[in-house]
Short mmCIF file of C-alpha atoms and ligand atoms in Angstrom, two decimals:
data_model
loop_
_atom_site.label_atom_id
_atom_site.label_comp_id
_atom_site.label_asym_id
_atom_site.label_seq_id
_atom_site.Cartn_x
_atom_site.Cartn_y
_atom_site.Cartn_z
CA UNK M 1 20.98 48.07 -31.83
CA UNK M 2 19.63 45.21 -34.18
CA UNK M 3 17.59 43.02 -33.27
CA UNK M 4 19.74 40.01 -32.33
CA UNK M 5 21.51 42.32 -29.94
CA UNK M 6 19.23 42.99 -27.44
CA UNK M 7 18.03 39.02 -27.16
CA UNK M 8 19.99 37.43 -24.79
CA UNK M 9 21.69 34.99 -25.54
CA UNK M 10 20.48 31.20 -24.27
CA UNK M 11 23.92 30.91 -21.67
CA UNK M 12 21.35 33.15 -19.76
CA UNK M 13 18.07 30.84 -20.20
CA UNK M 14 17.36 27.60 -20.12
CA UNK M 15 19.27 26.30 -22.66
CA UNK M 16 16.77 23.38 -23.26
CA UNK M 17 14.25 25.78 -24.52
CA UNK M 18 15.94 28.95 -24.31
CA UNK M 19 15.36 30.24 -27.98
CA UNK M 20 12.59 32.28 -27.98
CA UNK M 21 13.37 33.94 -24.12
CA UNK M 22 14.29 37.79 -24.79
CA UNK M 23 14.77 38.01 -20.55
CA UNK M 24 16.29 34.72 -18.56
CA UNK M 25 13.23 33.41 -16.50
CA UNK M 26 13.59 35.34 -12.34
CA UNK M 27 15.26 33.29 -10.15
CA UNK M 28 12.25 32.80 -7.80
CA UNK M 29 10.51 31.98 -11.12
CA UNK M 30 13.17 29.33 -11.38
CA UNK M 31 12.93 28.07 -8.04
CA UNK M 32 9.55 27.63 -8.20
CA UNK M 33 8.84 25.69 -11.30
CA UNK M 34 12.20 22.91 -9.98
CA UNK M 35 11.02 20.02 -9.76
CA UNK M 36 14.83 18.35 -9.68
CA UNK M 37 14.67 18.46 -5.82
CA UNK M 38 12.38 15.62 -6.15
CA UNK M 39 12.33 13.96 -9.34
CA UNK M 40 15.85 13.28 -9.42
CA UNK M 41 14.54 10.36 -8.12
CA UNK M 42 14.13 8.74 -10.91
CA UNK M 43 16.71 9.18 -12.73
CA UNK M 44 17.70 5.26 -13.64
CA UNK M 45 14.88 5.11 -15.01
CA UNK M 46 14.75 8.32 -17.06
CA UNK M 47 17.76 6.64 -18.39
CA UNK M 48 16.46 3.67 -18.83
CA UNK M 49 13.82 5.18 -20.63
CA UNK M 50 16.52 7.36 -23.03
CA UNK M 51 18.51 4.40 -23.60
CA UNK M 52 15.38 2.74 -24.81
CA UNK M 53 14.30 5.40 -27.38
CA UNK M 54 17.90 5.92 -28.81
CA UNK M 55 18.08 2.39 -29.47
CA UNK M 56 14.74 2.30 -31.40
CA UNK M 57 15.62 5.83 -33.52
CA UNK M 58 19.23 3.83 -34.62
CA UNK M 59 16.85 0.53 -35.81
CA UNK M 60 14.75 3.34 -37.83
CA UNK M 61 17.22 5.10 -39.02
CA UNK M 62 17.01 8.97 -37.41
CA UNK M 63 20.42 7.85 -35.40
CA UNK M 64 23.60 5.84 -36.27
CA UNK M 65 25.13 3.33 -35.21
CA UNK M 66 28.20 5.38 -33.69
CA UNK M 67 25.59 7.98 -32.23
CA UNK M 68 23.93 5.43 -30.54
CA UNK M 69 27.10 4.21 -29.16
CA UNK M 70 28.19 7.76 -28.15
CA UNK M 71 24.57 7.62 -26.69
CA UNK M 72 24.64 4.47 -24.82
CA UNK M 73 28.42 4.96 -23.08
CA UNK M 74 27.18 8.65 -21.79
CA UNK M 75 24.58 7.98 -20.66
CA UNK M 76 25.91 4.46 -18.52
CA UNK M 77 28.48 6.44 -17.48
CA UNK M 78 25.45 9.43 -15.62
CA UNK M 79 23.91 6.79 -14.56
CA UNK M 80 26.83 5.50 -12.30
CA UNK M 81 27.73 8.59 -11.22
CA UNK M 82 24.20 9.72 -10.45
CA UNK M 83 24.34 5.52 -9.11
CA UNK M 84 27.40 6.95 -6.97
CA UNK M 85 25.85 10.83 -5.64
CA UNK M 86 29.35 12.45 -7.37
CA UNK M 87 26.51 13.85 -10.32
CA UNK M 88 25.87 17.07 -9.68
CA UNK M 89 22.43 18.36 -10.29
CA UNK M 90 21.30 21.91 -11.09
CA UNK M 91 18.07 23.65 -10.15
CA UNK M 92 19.12 26.36 -12.79
CA UNK M 93 18.31 22.73 -15.48
CA UNK M 94 14.97 22.31 -13.62
CA UNK M 95 14.42 18.78 -13.58
CA UNK M 96 15.49 15.30 -14.27
CA UNK M 97 15.34 14.87 -17.86
CA UNK M 98 17.58 17.99 -18.29
CA UNK M 99 19.68 17.56 -15.94
CA UNK M 100 20.49 13.99 -17.29
CA UNK M 101 20.41 15.41 -20.85
CA UNK M 102 22.75 18.70 -20.56
CA UNK M 103 25.64 16.15 -18.65
CA UNK M 104 25.05 14.10 -22.14
CA UNK M 105 25.65 16.64 -24.06
CA UNK M 106 28.47 17.80 -22.46
CA UNK M 107 30.18 14.27 -22.27
CA UNK M 108 29.81 13.76 -25.98
CA UNK M 109 28.48 16.91 -27.60
CA UNK M 110 26.47 17.64 -30.41
CA UNK M 111 24.85 14.30 -30.26
CA UNK M 112 24.08 14.40 -27.01
CA UNK M 113 21.52 16.86 -28.69
CA UNK M 114 19.77 14.37 -31.26
CA UNK M 115 18.51 12.02 -28.24
CA UNK M 116 15.73 14.32 -27.58
CA UNK M 117 14.37 13.65 -31.52
CA UNK M 118 10.72 12.29 -31.89
CA UNK M 119 10.61 12.80 -28.18
CA UNK M 120 9.47 15.13 -25.58
CA UNK M 121 9.88 15.91 -21.67
CA UNK M 122 5.90 15.14 -21.82
CA UNK M 123 6.07 11.42 -22.69
CA UNK M 124 9.27 11.34 -21.36
CA UNK M 125 8.04 12.49 -17.61
CA UNK M 126 5.26 10.18 -18.08
CA UNK M 127 7.67 7.07 -19.25
CA UNK M 128 9.74 7.82 -16.13
CA UNK M 129 6.35 7.17 -13.28
CA UNK M 130 4.82 4.72 -14.39
CA UNK M 131 8.68 2.53 -14.92
CA UNK M 132 9.38 4.02 -10.99
CA UNK M 133 6.50 2.65 -9.57
CA UNK M 134 6.00 -0.38 -11.73
CA UNK M 135 9.30 -0.76 -9.67
CA UNK M 136 8.38 -0.23 -6.73
CA UNK M 137 5.17 -2.06 -6.82
CA UNK M 138 7.09 -5.68 -7.35
CA UNK M 139 9.71 -4.49 -4.68
CA UNK M 140 6.12 -4.10 -1.85
CA UNK M 141 5.56 -7.65 -3.05
CA UNK M 142 8.30 -9.47 -0.96
CA UNK M 143 7.02 -6.71 1.87
CA UNK M 144 3.30 -8.66 1.63
CA UNK M 145 4.06 -12.35 1.02
CA UNK M 146 6.50 -11.46 4.51
CA UNK M 147 3.61 -10.03 6.19
CA UNK M 148 1.23 -12.29 4.83
CA UNK M 149 2.70 -15.71 5.61
CA UNK M 150 3.93 -14.52 9.39
CA UNK M 151 0.01 -14.03 9.96
CA UNK M 152 -1.11 -16.62 8.81
CA UNK M 153 1.67 -19.22 10.73
CA UNK M 154 0.56 -16.66 14.60
CA UNK M 155 -3.05 -17.90 13.17
CA UNK M 156 -2.25 -21.92 12.51
CA UNK M 157 -0.62 -21.48 16.16
CA UNK M 158 -3.36 -19.75 17.96
CA UNK M 159 -5.84 -22.01 15.87
CA UNK M 160 -7.37 -23.07 19.77
CA UNK M 161 -6.68 -20.49 21.76
CA UNK M 162 -9.85 -18.42 22.14
CA UNK M 163 -11.05 -15.10 22.98
CA UNK M 164 -14.12 -12.92 22.27
CA UNK M 165 -15.41 -12.08 19.55
CA UNK M 166 -16.46 -8.71 19.18
CA UNK M 167 -19.25 -6.16 17.57
CA UNK M 168 -19.77 -2.43 18.79
CA UNK M 169 -17.09 -3.91 20.74
CA UNK M 170 -19.44 -5.53 23.26
CA UNK M 171 -18.33 -9.24 23.66
CA UNK M 172 -20.03 -11.28 20.99
CA UNK M 173 -19.38 -15.08 20.44
CA UNK M 174 -16.45 -16.79 21.01
CA UNK M 175 -13.79 -16.93 17.81
CA UNK M 176 -10.89 -17.88 18.02
CA UNK M 177 -7.26 -15.94 18.06
CA UNK M 178 -6.01 -17.30 14.57
CA UNK M 179 -9.82 -16.30 13.04
CA UNK M 180 -9.30 -13.13 14.28
CA UNK M 181 -5.88 -12.93 12.82
CA UNK M 182 -6.94 -14.76 10.11
CA UNK M 183 -10.19 -11.85 8.66
CA UNK M 184 -6.70 -9.65 9.06
CA UNK M 185 -4.71 -11.02 6.07
CA UNK M 186 -8.33 -11.55 4.70
CA UNK M 187 -8.13 -8.24 3.58
CA UNK M 188 -4.18 -7.83 3.39
CA UNK M 189 -5.11 -10.10 0.37
CA UNK M 190 -7.49 -8.30 -1.18
CA UNK M 191 -5.16 -5.33 -1.02
CA UNK M 192 -2.29 -7.56 -2.18
CA UNK M 193 -5.00 -8.10 -5.23
CA UNK M 194 -6.30 -4.26 -6.07
CA UNK M 195 -1.85 -3.41 -6.18
CA UNK M 196 -1.66 -6.25 -8.75
CA UNK M 197 -4.47 -4.28 -10.67
CA UNK M 198 -3.23 -1.25 -10.56
CA UNK M 199 0.32 -2.75 -11.37
CA UNK M 200 -1.32 -4.65 -15.07
CA UNK M 201 -3.07 -1.49 -15.94
CA UNK M 202 -0.17 1.45 -15.64
CA UNK M 203 2.32 -0.99 -17.62
CA UNK M 204 1.91 0.81 -21.10
CA UNK M 205 4.19 2.90 -22.50
CA UNK M 206 3.53 6.07 -23.13
CA UNK M 207 6.90 6.48 -24.96
CA UNK M 208 6.68 8.00 -28.83
CA UNK M 209 2.83 10.22 -27.83
CA UNK M 210 5.99 13.09 -27.57
CA UNK M 211 4.33 16.30 -26.53
CA UNK M 212 0.74 15.59 -26.66
CA UNK M 213 0.06 14.19 -30.53
CA UNK M 214 2.68 11.91 -31.35
CA UNK M 215 6.04 12.84 -34.10
CA UNK M 216 6.67 13.25 -37.55
CA UNK M 217 9.98 10.62 -37.35
CA UNK M 218 9.95 7.04 -38.70
CA UNK M 219 9.45 6.00 -34.26
CA UNK M 220 8.59 2.75 -33.22
CA UNK M 221 6.89 1.78 -30.22
CA UNK M 222 6.96 -1.54 -30.16
CA UNK M 223 9.90 -1.48 -29.76
CA UNK M 224 10.13 0.78 -27.04
CA UNK M 225 7.54 -0.87 -25.34
CA UNK M 226 8.97 -4.16 -25.22
CA UNK M 227 12.11 -2.99 -24.59
CA UNK M 228 11.56 -1.27 -21.06
CA UNK M 229 8.76 -4.62 -20.46
CA UNK M 230 5.08 -2.98 -21.21
CA UNK M 231 3.08 -4.74 -22.31
CA UNK M 232 1.48 -2.84 -25.00
CA UNK M 233 2.43 0.94 -26.46
CA UNK M 234 -0.88 3.27 -24.37
CA UNK M 235 -3.54 4.24 -27.09
CA UNK M 236 -4.39 7.39 -27.53
CA UNK M 237 -0.67 10.58 -27.94
CA UNK M 238 -2.81 13.16 -26.15
CA UNK M 239 -4.00 10.27 -22.55
CA UNK M 240 -0.31 9.21 -22.69
CA UNK M 241 1.24 12.33 -21.41
CA UNK M 242 -2.20 13.90 -19.15
CA UNK M 243 -2.98 10.20 -18.00
CA UNK M 244 -2.25 9.87 -14.30
CA UNK M 245 -4.08 7.25 -12.94
CA UNK M 246 -2.25 5.00 -12.38
CA UNK M 247 -0.75 6.90 -9.52
CA UNK M 248 -4.05 8.15 -8.26
CA UNK M 249 -5.27 4.20 -8.34
CA UNK M 250 -1.22 3.49 -5.98
CA UNK M 251 -2.55 6.13 -3.83
CA UNK M 252 -6.25 4.47 -3.66
CA UNK M 253 -4.80 1.08 -2.99
CA UNK M 254 -2.28 2.30 -0.51
CA UNK M 255 -4.52 4.63 1.29
CA UNK M 256 -6.83 0.97 1.96
CA UNK M 257 -3.51 -1.01 2.84
CA UNK M 258 -3.15 1.91 5.70
CA UNK M 259 -6.34 1.75 6.75
CA UNK M 260 -6.11 -2.38 6.88
CA UNK M 261 -3.16 -1.46 8.88
CA UNK M 262 -4.97 0.63 11.20
CA UNK M 263 -7.52 -1.68 12.38
CA UNK M 264 -5.13 -3.49 12.87
CA UNK M 265 -2.63 -1.27 14.76
CA UNK M 266 -5.95 -0.32 16.89
CA UNK M 267 -6.42 -3.87 17.86
CA UNK M 268 -3.24 -4.21 18.90
CA UNK M 269 -3.09 -0.84 20.73
CA UNK M 270 -5.71 -2.29 22.89
CA UNK M 271 -4.90 -6.16 23.39
CA UNK M 272 -2.20 -4.94 24.57
CA UNK M 273 -3.46 -2.90 26.96
CA UNK M 274 -3.71 -3.66 31.03
CA UNK M 275 -7.15 -3.92 30.40
CA UNK M 276 -7.56 -6.44 27.72
CA UNK M 277 -3.78 -8.02 28.57
CA UNK M 278 -4.26 -10.29 25.79
CA UNK M 279 -1.50 -10.09 23.72
CA UNK M 280 2.56 -9.18 24.34
CA UNK M 281 3.98 -7.19 22.37
CA UNK M 282 7.75 -7.80 22.20
CA UNK M 283 9.73 -4.61 23.56
CA UNK M 284 11.78 -3.98 20.96
CA UNK M 285 8.68 -2.77 19.28
CA UNK M 286 8.24 -0.17 22.17
CA UNK M 287 9.25 2.56 24.03
CA UNK M 288 9.79 3.63 27.78
CA UNK M 289 7.42 6.94 28.80
CA UNK M 290 10.74 9.84 30.54
CA UNK M 291 8.37 10.10 33.26
CA UNK M 292 5.94 7.28 34.21
CA UNK M 293 8.40 4.15 34.84
CA UNK M 294 5.31 1.50 34.74
CA UNK M 295 4.75 2.28 30.64
CA UNK M 296 5.61 0.17 28.06
CA UNK M 297 4.17 2.17 24.64
CA UNK M 298 2.91 0.21 21.41
CA UNK M 299 4.67 2.73 19.06
CA UNK M 300 4.69 0.98 16.11
CA UNK M 301 1.19 0.12 15.84
CA UNK M 302 0.43 4.03 17.09
CA UNK M 303 3.04 5.76 14.85
CA UNK M 304 1.28 3.60 11.47
CA UNK M 305 -2.41 4.00 12.75
CA UNK M 306 -0.82 7.65 12.57
CA UNK M 307 0.94 7.61 9.08
CA UNK M 308 -2.30 7.04 7.76
CA UNK M 309 -3.53 9.97 7.92
CA UNK M 310 -1.37 11.54 5.39
CA UNK M 311 -1.61 7.92 2.54
CA UNK M 312 -5.07 9.33 2.43
CA UNK M 313 -4.09 13.58 1.70
CA UNK M 314 -1.78 11.71 -1.10
CA UNK M 315 -4.47 10.46 -1.97
CA UNK M 316 -6.69 13.22 -1.76
CA UNK M 317 -3.79 15.58 -3.47
CA UNK M 318 -3.42 13.86 -6.50
CA UNK M 319 -7.43 13.19 -7.15
CA UNK M 320 -7.52 17.39 -6.72
CA UNK M 321 -4.68 17.48 -9.16
CA UNK M 322 -6.24 16.07 -11.70
CA UNK M 323 -10.02 17.00 -11.03
CA UNK M 324 -10.76 19.75 -14.49
CA UNK M 325 -7.86 19.30 -15.90
CA UNK M 326 -8.07 19.95 -19.80
CA UNK M 327 -6.13 17.68 -22.19
CA UNK M 328 -3.28 17.40 -22.30
CA UNK M 329 -0.49 17.58 -20.15
CA UNK M 330 -0.05 21.07 -17.63
CA UNK M 331 2.70 21.61 -15.08
CA UNK M 332 0.27 21.10 -12.68
CA UNK M 333 1.00 16.98 -13.06
CA UNK M 334 4.57 18.38 -11.96
CA UNK M 335 2.94 17.73 -8.20
CA UNK M 336 1.93 14.33 -8.78
CA UNK M 337 6.05 13.05 -7.70
CA UNK M 338 5.72 13.78 -4.13
CA UNK M 339 3.01 12.58 -3.00
CA UNK M 340 3.29 8.99 -4.88
CA UNK M 341 6.63 9.15 -3.54
CA UNK M 342 5.51 9.40 -0.12
CA UNK M 343 3.22 6.91 -0.59
CA UNK M 344 5.56 4.43 -1.73
CA UNK M 345 7.44 5.33 1.21
CA UNK M 346 5.27 4.66 4.12
CA UNK M 347 3.09 1.40 2.66
CA UNK M 348 6.28 0.22 2.42
CA UNK M 349 7.94 1.30 5.67
CA UNK M 350 5.06 0.39 7.58
CA UNK M 351 4.72 -3.44 5.67
CA UNK M 352 8.19 -3.61 6.85
CA UNK M 353 7.25 -2.63 10.18
CA UNK M 354 4.29 -5.26 10.59
CA UNK M 355 5.95 -8.18 9.49
CA UNK M 356 8.76 -7.74 11.82
CA UNK M 357 6.17 -7.43 14.40
CA UNK M 358 3.32 -9.82 13.55
CA UNK M 359 5.08 -13.52 14.12
CA UNK M 360 6.42 -11.24 17.53
CA UNK M 361 3.71 -11.14 18.88
CA UNK M 362 2.82 -12.95 21.85
CA UNK M 363 -0.36 -14.01 22.88
CA UNK M 364 -1.97 -14.61 26.28
CA UNK M 365 -4.23 -17.46 26.26
CA UNK M 366 -5.28 -17.01 29.62
CA UNK M 367 -6.66 -13.85 29.72
CA UNK M 368 -8.52 -14.03 26.07
CA UNK M 369 -10.43 -17.49 27.64
CA UNK M 370 -11.13 -15.47 31.74
CA UNK M 371 -12.72 -11.95 29.37
CA UNK M 372 -14.24 -14.86 26.61
CA UNK M 373 -15.76 -16.41 29.69
CA UNK M 374 -16.92 -13.32 31.01
CA UNK M 375 -20.02 -10.85 28.97
CA UNK M 376 -22.29 -14.00 28.16
CA UNK M 377 -20.23 -14.97 24.72
CA UNK M 378 -22.46 -18.38 24.85
CA UNK M 379 -26.00 -16.63 24.92
CA UNK M 380 -25.97 -16.87 21.55
CA UNK M 381 -25.51 -21.21 21.61
CA UNK M 382 -27.95 -21.34 24.43
CA UNK M 383 -30.44 -19.33 22.95
CA UNK M 384 -29.55 -22.06 19.33
CA UNK M 385 -29.42 -25.16 21.79
CA UNK M 386 -33.66 -24.58 22.66
CA UNK M 387 -34.09 -24.05 19.16
CA UNK M 388 -32.50 -27.86 18.89
CA UNK M 389 -34.96 -28.43 21.36
CA UNK M 390 -38.13 -27.86 19.50
CA UNK M 391 -38.45 -23.56 21.36
CA UNK M 392 -38.94 -20.83 18.54
CA UNK M 393 -36.07 -19.27 17.61
CA UNK M 394 -37.78 -15.81 19.20
CA UNK M 395 -38.96 -17.52 22.12
CA UNK M 396 -35.69 -18.94 22.54
CA UNK M 397 -33.99 -15.42 22.97
CA UNK M 398 -36.33 -14.06 26.14
CA UNK M 399 -35.10 -17.83 27.60
CA UNK M 400 -31.78 -16.41 27.24
CA UNK M 401 -31.99 -12.76 27.95
CA UNK M 402 -34.31 -13.99 30.91
CA UNK M 403 -31.18 -16.46 32.26
CA UNK M 404 -28.54 -13.50 31.42
CA UNK M 405 -30.02 -11.04 33.39
CA UNK M 406 -30.24 -13.51 36.44
CA UNK M 407 -26.36 -14.08 35.62
CA UNK M 408 -25.82 -10.52 36.08
CA UNK M 409 -27.85 -10.53 39.32
CA UNK M 410 -25.86 -13.62 40.61
CA UNK M 411 -22.13 -12.61 38.27
CA UNK M 412 -21.48 -16.17 37.03
CA UNK M 413 -21.02 -16.66 33.82
CA UNK M 414 -24.00 -19.75 31.59
CA UNK M 415 -21.53 -21.99 31.99
CA UNK M 416 -20.59 -21.24 35.84
CA UNK M 417 -24.59 -22.02 36.65
CA UNK M 418 -25.85 -24.72 37.45
CA UNK M 419 -28.49 -27.13 35.99
CA UNK M 420 -31.29 -26.25 38.51
CA UNK M 421 -30.55 -22.77 37.92
CA UNK M 422 -30.46 -23.18 33.87
CA UNK M 423 -34.24 -25.09 34.47
CA UNK M 424 -35.72 -22.26 35.96
CA UNK M 425 -35.92 -20.29 32.50
CA UNK M 426 -36.84 -23.99 30.22
CA UNK M 427 -37.63 -26.97 31.12
CA UNK M 428 -36.36 -28.03 27.89
CA UNK M 429 -32.85 -27.73 29.39
CA UNK M 430 -30.75 -30.73 30.18
CA UNK M 431 -27.88 -31.49 31.32
CA UNK M 432 -26.21 -31.25 27.35
CA UNK M 433 -26.26 -28.05 27.42
CA UNK M 434 -22.85 -27.62 29.01
CA UNK M 435 -21.44 -29.28 25.70
CA UNK M 436 -22.57 -25.98 24.17
CA UNK M 437 -22.64 -23.43 27.14
CA UNK M 438 -18.17 -23.73 26.60
CA UNK M 439 -16.19 -22.10 25.34
CA UNK M 440 -14.87 -25.27 22.91
CA UNK M 441 -18.30 -26.30 22.08
CA UNK M 442 -19.26 -23.33 21.10
CA UNK M 443 -16.12 -22.89 18.24
CA UNK M 444 -15.92 -26.11 17.67
CA UNK M 445 -19.53 -25.99 16.39
CA UNK M 446 -19.13 -23.19 13.95
CA UNK M 447 -17.82 -26.16 11.42
CA UNK M 448 -18.36 -24.16 8.43
CA UNK M 449 -15.72 -22.93 5.55
CA UNK M 450 -15.41 -19.19 6.96
CA UNK M 451 -16.50 -20.30 10.89
CA UNK M 452 -14.08 -20.29 13.33
CA UNK M 453 -14.10 -23.84 14.44
CA UNK M 454 -10.05 -24.29 15.10
CA UNK M 455 -10.05 -27.20 12.04
CA UNK M 456 -11.53 -24.59 10.01
CA UNK M 457 -8.87 -22.30 10.67
CA UNK M 458 -6.02 -24.61 10.06
CA UNK M 459 -7.78 -25.70 7.20
CA UNK M 460 -8.40 -21.89 6.08
CA UNK M 461 -4.82 -21.22 7.42
CA UNK M 462 -3.03 -23.80 5.26
CA UNK M 463 -4.91 -22.66 1.98
CA UNK M 464 -3.85 -19.67 2.81
CA UNK M 465 -0.29 -19.43 3.08
CA UNK M 466 -0.25 -22.50 0.05
CA UNK M 467 -1.69 -19.04 -2.19
CA UNK M 468 0.38 -16.75 -0.48
CA UNK M 469 3.70 -19.34 -1.98
CA UNK M 470 1.81 -19.24 -4.97
CA UNK M 471 1.50 -15.87 -6.12
CA UNK M 472 5.58 -15.46 -6.48
N1 LIG O 1 9.22 18.65 -15.15
C1 LIG O 1 7.91 17.88 -15.80
C2 LIG O 1 7.04 17.48 -14.89
O1 LIG O 1 7.23 16.57 -13.46
C3 LIG O 1 8.39 17.43 -16.78
C4 LIG O 1 7.54 17.57 -17.61
C5 LIG O 1 7.50 19.34 -18.37
N2 LIG O 1 7.17 19.44 -19.64
C6 LIG O 1 6.65 20.51 -19.88
N3 LIG O 1 6.76 20.88 -20.89
N4 LIG O 1 6.84 21.44 -19.56
O2 LIG O 1 6.28 16.88 -15.15
#
């Protein structure tokens, strides 16, 4: 038997790389190494990249006008089929790239095989994920705008509502509910900034890096980069095919966003409880209990809080995937997709849920004010008042401490004590003290940028809203 007779025909192995193989790939290995079940999500970006590459090859004289025409039409037809859901994906063809290329060759014949000239799946996949993530980031932008403007509008409506502010979850000082909501907006604003940083850094084209070293064909990387809307081509071919920093960076952004949403969720859950009763969440964001008829469970914020775990997991998965990887491309990188896809889907759903829910939060102003009157939230105001009368802060702290101890024994808030009662602790106290002991007086006095005074909250909300509007 001649050597060539012993060789397995290319049709029994993968057409794209079967040439040097003597036996077909093991069926289990084929399934184990295939990524098409999940990377078909990159199909439209893969075709977009191929169209730009083919166009550039024809400008460079590597493909003829006719060949370009055939490839373009073929790819456009395949894109439409995929869009309609009628495209037949094959695990035997391993991944999205080879499925599409095989379909093209089946359609237009030998010319289809020319598309891969001067390109490798290594720069192809790196290009596809960047294009895909950029599209996804652009879809997250309006979700941020909706949530943030809803939050800011609620803050404006609640600029005068007073609630206890907490440190250590103990009543600390009165704050306005609007101020609390604007604190959330600041977290989201930083998250948005991180997302935009990620977009700016990922927007470079790896196409042309080929397998790892570049290609011998006269390619024009500037042309493909600009056709694909990238700012410029990446600088180094080895780095281009191996870099997944942008996916890690996205997951880092996503983890921080989820951390913030989980903090907001936690507060909403507490506030909606019978013990706080600060807010009411509309029924459509809650569910009941099959056994306890009185229950209205805040499922949406609970689920958002819970989903933080999976996104943190994706960040760690990608960091671990990249740790110690030698240059350049390694198959490990195929594992980048599922965590990234799920991180995108999860933050998108959570932003959407919050965007719907936040404007529908009903504040129970009476319960908030009532809670602020318990716990001696204006104790610092009394201490500051005594400082104003010439007493050293440490001494005034001591005087107020004694007043609070008296209040605990008598079950009275500071504002509920008579002037005579207060004067037991200092003869510097006169009847102007009640201006600072009321909740309204306390918050109004914190009248500077970043302070909780209602006028400051309204001004801060206005600035924040203008900022969000100016972003798009
Ligand atoms: N499916 C592969 C991935 O997602 C595409 C690149 C494969 N490259 C290779 N040299 N095997 O990473």
